[in-house]
Amino acid sequence: MRGRGYVLDFSDRTFSQFFATELDVDIDDPVFARDGGSKGKRLRCFLQTADNATAVRALRALWEHRVGLVASTGSPDPVAKAEGRLLSLITRLQDGPEEHPVEPPRPAADRRLYEALKAELVQVRELPPHERGYAFETFLRHAFDAAGLAAREPFRNTGEQIDGSFVLGHEVYLLEAKWHAGRTPAADLHVFHGKLDQKAAWARGLFVSFTGFTPEGLAAFGTGKRIICMDGRDIYDALSHEIPIRSVLDRKVRRAAETGRIHVTVREMFGLPVPQI
């Protein structure tokens, strides 16, 4: 929950717009609300966690906005030696070492990307059944490309169709994507695993079934295989909670290695709440 926490003349909306437009930073990211949701506390957390170069860019942009604000009042600056104090801080940041390793702040464009992917998924769901399969493959390619997974379009080998491939952690994964009326049974999993057996020993597989998998099928297929599974709810939960697809796949791979389970849901892996009906 956001509080008042005055920062210059910004409202919550214009504060978010300023960071998105001037810095391409999503200041509404929950990581910046660690100490509270007010604008002042989010700004302080941002400056404490950002790398020095990003902090300097933010301070310069805020200062330029402040200069315009003070000028519009027709009065002298109410803070003595404000610019000199700011420049001293910027010099220390530019000349000093990073005190701790930091991750770059999440770009504001990320939120727009998640919303765009969710909208595309909804459009796929509304298509006639005979069109959904190819549209779903296209959606997955867009999602994987956005995650930096070097997605490749569907290709056909002699006697078999592969729905695509991508690279995760220097490993090549073949993709099987299904959008059927019912849940995917063990037979389909075995067919896909048979395709992998005809490839190089290091090939892995991701089976994406929008409608999910039957519990009996997962149990019959067994554990310790070279594939991991994802369903439509996994995708929707990841997009709704702005969890990168790469992080989802990384965690699925690790859980599969640790437990042998080829399908662990996003809700379980990330401890997401179950919606109340």
Coordinates of C-alpha atoms in Angstrom, one line a residue:
M1 CA 0.0 0.0 0.0
R2 CA 1.3 3.4 -0.9
G3 CA 1.4 6.4 1.4
R4 CA 1.8 10.1 0.9
G5 CA 5.6 10.4 1.3
Y6 CA 6.1 13.7 -0.5
V7 CA 8.7 13.8 -3.3
L8 CA 8.7 17.3 -5.0
D9 CA 5.3 17.8 -6.6
F10 CA 4.8 14.2 -7.7
S11 CA 1.6 12.3 -7.2
D12 CA 1.8 8.5 -7.2
R13 CA 0.8 8.5 -10.9
T14 CA 3.2 11.2 -12.1
F15 CA 6.0 9.7 -9.9
S16 CA 5.6 6.4 -11.7
Q17 CA 5.4 8.1 -15.1
F18 CA 8.6 10.2 -14.4
F19 CA 10.7 7.1 -13.6
A20 CA 9.3 5.2 -16.5
T21 CA 9.8 8.0 -19.0
E22 CA 13.1 9.5 -17.8
L23 CA 14.9 6.4 -16.5
D24 CA 13.0 3.4 -17.9
V25 CA 12.6 2.1 -14.3
D26 CA 9.5 0.5 -12.8
I27 CA 9.5 2.4 -9.4
D28 CA 6.3 0.5 -8.5
D29 CA 8.3 -2.8 -8.4
P30 CA 7.7 -4.3 -4.9
V31 CA 11.4 -4.5 -4.4
F32 CA 11.5 -0.7 -3.8
A33 CA 8.7 -0.9 -1.2
R34 CA 10.9 -2.9 1.2
D35 CA 10.7 -0.2 3.9
G36 CA 7.2 1.2 2.9
G37 CA 5.1 2.2 -0.1
S38 CA 5.3 5.9 0.1
K39 CA 7.1 7.8 -2.7
G40 CA 9.8 9.0 -0.3
K41 CA 10.6 5.5 1.0
R42 CA 10.5 4.0 -2.5
L43 CA 12.9 6.6 -3.7
R44 CA 15.3 6.1 -0.8
C45 CA 15.2 2.4 -1.3
F46 CA 15.8 2.8 -5.0
L47 CA 18.9 5.0 -4.4
Q48 CA 20.2 2.6 -1.8
T49 CA 19.9 -0.4 -4.0
A50 CA 20.7 1.0 -7.5
D51 CA 24.2 0.9 -8.9
N52 CA 26.1 4.2 -8.7
A53 CA 25.6 5.1 -12.4
T54 CA 21.8 4.6 -12.2
A55 CA 21.6 6.6 -9.0
V56 CA 23.5 9.5 -10.6
R57 CA 21.1 9.5 -13.6
A58 CA 18.1 9.5 -11.2
L59 CA 19.5 12.4 -9.1
R60 CA 20.3 14.5 -12.2
A61 CA 16.8 13.9 -13.6
L62 CA 15.1 14.8 -10.3
W63 CA 17.3 17.9 -10.0
E64 CA 16.3 19.1 -13.4
H65 CA 12.7 18.6 -12.5
R66 CA 13.2 20.5 -9.2
V67 CA 14.9 23.4 -11.0
G68 CA 11.9 23.8 -13.2
L69 CA 9.6 23.6 -10.2
V70 CA 11.5 26.2 -8.2
A71 CA 11.7 28.5 -11.2
S72 CA 7.9 28.4 -11.7
T73 CA 7.4 29.8 -8.2
G74 CA 9.4 33.0 -8.9
S75 CA 11.1 32.6 -5.5
P76 CA 14.7 31.8 -4.7
D77 CA 15.7 28.3 -3.8
P78 CA 14.6 27.6 -0.2
V79 CA 17.5 25.2 0.3
A80 CA 20.9 26.9 0.8
K81 CA 23.7 25.6 -1.5
A82 CA 21.3 22.8 -2.8
E83 CA 23.1 22.4 -6.1
G84 CA 26.6 22.3 -4.6
R85 CA 25.4 19.6 -2.1
L86 CA 23.9 17.6 -5.0
L87 CA 27.1 17.9 -7.1
S88 CA 29.2 16.8 -4.2
L89 CA 27.0 13.7 -3.8
I90 CA 27.2 12.9 -7.5
T91 CA 31.0 13.3 -7.5
R92 CA 31.2 10.8 -4.6
L93 CA 29.0 8.3 -6.4
Q94 CA 30.9 8.7 -9.7
D95 CA 34.4 8.3 -8.1
G96 CA 33.6 5.8 -5.4
P97 CA 33.4 2.0 -5.8
E98 CA 30.2 0.0 -5.6
E99 CA 29.7 -0.9 -2.0
H100 CA 27.9 -4.1 -2.8
P101 CA 26.9 -6.1 -5.9
V102 CA 23.6 -4.9 -7.3
E103 CA 21.1 -6.0 -10.0
P104 CA 19.9 -3.4 -12.4
P105 CA 16.4 -2.1 -11.6
R106 CA 13.5 -3.7 -13.6
P107 CA 12.8 -1.6 -16.7
A108 CA 9.4 0.0 -16.8
A109 CA 8.9 -1.8 -20.2
D110 CA 8.7 -5.1 -18.4
R111 CA 5.3 -4.4 -17.0
R112 CA 4.0 -3.4 -20.5
L113 CA 5.6 -6.6 -21.8
Y114 CA 3.8 -8.8 -19.3
E115 CA 0.5 -7.1 -20.1
A116 CA 1.0 -7.5 -23.8
L117 CA 1.8 -11.2 -23.4
K118 CA -1.3 -11.8 -21.3
A119 CA -3.4 -10.0 -23.9
E120 CA -1.9 -12.2 -26.6
L121 CA -2.7 -15.3 -24.6
V122 CA -6.3 -14.2 -24.2
Q123 CA -6.6 -13.7 -27.9
V124 CA -5.3 -17.2 -28.6
R125 CA -7.9 -18.6 -26.2
E126 CA -10.7 -16.9 -28.1
L127 CA -9.6 -18.3 -31.5
P128 CA -11.5 -21.2 -33.2
P129 CA -10.1 -24.6 -32.1
H130 CA -8.4 -25.4 -35.4
E131 CA -6.4 -22.1 -35.2
R132 CA -5.3 -22.2 -31.6
G133 CA -2.4 -24.7 -32.0
Y134 CA -0.3 -22.6 -34.4
A135 CA -1.2 -19.4 -32.6
F136 CA -0.2 -20.9 -29.2
E137 CA 3.2 -21.9 -30.7
T138 CA 3.6 -18.3 -31.9
F139 CA 2.7 -17.0 -28.5
L140 CA 5.3 -19.3 -26.8
R141 CA 8.0 -18.1 -29.2
H142 CA 7.2 -14.5 -28.4
A143 CA 7.3 -15.3 -24.6
F144 CA 10.6 -17.2 -24.9
D145 CA 12.2 -14.5 -27.1
A146 CA 11.2 -11.9 -24.6
A147 CA 12.9 -14.0 -21.9
G148 CA 16.1 -14.1 -24.0
L149 CA 15.9 -17.8 -24.6
A150 CA 16.8 -17.8 -28.4
A151 CA 13.5 -19.4 -29.5
R152 CA 13.4 -21.1 -32.8
E153 CA 10.3 -21.6 -35.0
P154 CA 8.7 -25.1 -35.5
F155 CA 10.7 -27.4 -37.8
R156 CA 10.1 -30.8 -39.4
N157 CA 12.5 -33.7 -39.4
T158 CA 11.9 -36.9 -41.4
G159 CA 8.6 -38.3 -40.1
E160 CA 8.2 -35.9 -37.1
Q161 CA 7.2 -32.4 -36.2
I162 CA 9.0 -30.4 -33.6
D163 CA 7.1 -27.3 -32.3
G164 CA 10.3 -25.3 -31.7
S165 CA 13.4 -25.1 -29.5
F166 CA 15.1 -22.7 -27.2
V167 CA 18.3 -22.4 -25.2
L168 CA 18.3 -22.4 -21.4
G169 CA 21.5 -22.4 -19.4
H170 CA 23.6 -23.5 -22.4
E171 CA 21.3 -26.5 -22.9
V172 CA 19.1 -27.0 -26.0
Y173 CA 15.4 -27.8 -25.2
L174 CA 13.0 -29.1 -27.8
L175 CA 9.4 -27.9 -27.4
E176 CA 6.1 -29.7 -27.6
A177 CA 3.1 -27.5 -27.4
K178 CA -0.5 -28.8 -27.1
W179 CA -3.9 -27.0 -26.8
H180 CA -6.4 -29.8 -26.6
A181 CA -9.9 -29.9 -25.0
G182 CA -8.8 -32.4 -22.4
R183 CA -5.7 -32.8 -20.3
T184 CA -2.6 -34.4 -21.7
P185 CA -2.2 -38.2 -21.0
A186 CA 0.9 -40.3 -20.5
A187 CA 0.8 -41.5 -24.1
D188 CA 1.6 -38.0 -25.4
L189 CA 4.5 -37.6 -22.9
H190 CA 5.9 -40.9 -24.0
V191 CA 5.7 -39.9 -27.7
F192 CA 7.6 -36.7 -27.0
H193 CA 10.2 -38.5 -24.9
G194 CA 10.7 -40.9 -27.8
K195 CA 11.6 -37.9 -30.1
L196 CA 14.2 -36.8 -27.6
D197 CA 15.7 -40.3 -27.5
Q198 CA 16.4 -39.9 -31.3
K199 CA 18.4 -36.7 -30.7
A200 CA 21.7 -36.0 -29.1
A201 CA 22.2 -37.3 -25.5
W202 CA 22.3 -33.7 -24.2
A203 CA 18.9 -32.7 -25.7
R204 CA 16.2 -31.8 -23.2
G205 CA 12.5 -31.2 -23.6
L206 CA 9.7 -28.9 -22.5
F207 CA 6.1 -30.1 -22.9
V208 CA 3.6 -27.3 -22.7
S209 CA 0.0 -28.4 -22.4
F210 CA -2.4 -25.4 -22.0
T211 CA -5.1 -27.6 -20.4
G212 CA -2.7 -29.4 -18.2
F213 CA -1.8 -33.0 -17.5
T214 CA -3.8 -35.9 -16.0
P215 CA -2.5 -36.9 -12.6
E216 CA -2.7 -40.5 -13.8
G217 CA -0.6 -39.6 -16.9
L218 CA 2.1 -37.9 -14.9
A219 CA 2.2 -40.9 -12.5
A220 CA 2.3 -43.4 -15.3
F221 CA 5.0 -41.5 -17.2
G222 CA 7.2 -41.6 -14.1
T223 CA 10.2 -39.6 -12.9
G224 CA 13.8 -38.9 -13.8
K225 CA 13.1 -38.2 -17.5
R226 CA 14.7 -35.6 -19.7
I227 CA 11.6 -33.4 -19.9
I228 CA 9.9 -30.8 -17.8
C229 CA 6.2 -29.7 -18.1
M230 CA 4.3 -26.5 -18.0
D231 CA 0.6 -25.8 -18.3
G232 CA -1.6 -22.8 -19.0
R233 CA -2.1 -21.9 -15.4
D234 CA 1.7 -21.8 -15.0
I235 CA 2.0 -19.3 -17.8
Y236 CA -0.9 -17.2 -16.6
D237 CA 0.4 -17.1 -13.0
A238 CA 3.9 -16.2 -14.2
L239 CA 2.6 -13.3 -16.3
S240 CA 0.2 -12.1 -13.6
H241 CA 2.9 -12.0 -10.9
E242 CA 5.5 -10.7 -13.4
I243 CA 7.8 -13.7 -12.9
P244 CA 10.2 -14.1 -15.8
I245 CA 9.7 -17.2 -17.9
R246 CA 13.4 -17.9 -17.6
S247 CA 13.1 -18.0 -13.8
V248 CA 10.1 -20.3 -14.0
L249 CA 12.0 -22.8 -16.3
D250 CA 15.2 -22.6 -14.2
R251 CA 13.2 -23.5 -11.1
K252 CA 11.3 -26.3 -12.8
V253 CA 14.6 -27.8 -14.0
R254 CA 16.0 -27.6 -10.5
R255 CA 12.9 -29.1 -8.9
A256 CA 13.0 -31.9 -11.5
A257 CA 16.6 -32.6 -10.6
E258 CA 15.9 -32.6 -6.9
T259 CA 12.6 -34.5 -6.8
G260 CA 12.3 -36.3 -10.1
R261 CA 8.9 -34.6 -10.6
I262 CA 8.5 -33.3 -14.2
H263 CA 5.7 -31.0 -13.4
V264 CA 5.8 -28.7 -10.4
T265 CA 3.4 -25.8 -10.6
V266 CA 4.4 -22.1 -10.5
R267 CA 2.1 -21.6 -7.5
E268 CA 4.0 -24.3 -5.6
M269 CA 7.5 -23.2 -6.6
F270 CA 7.0 -19.5 -5.9
G271 CA 4.5 -19.9 -3.0
L272 CA 1.8 -17.9 -4.7
P273 CA -1.6 -17.6 -3.0
V274 CA -4.5 -19.7 -4.3
P275 CA -7.3 -17.3 -5.5
Q276 CA -10.4 -17.4 -3.3
I277 CA -13.5 -18.4 -5.3

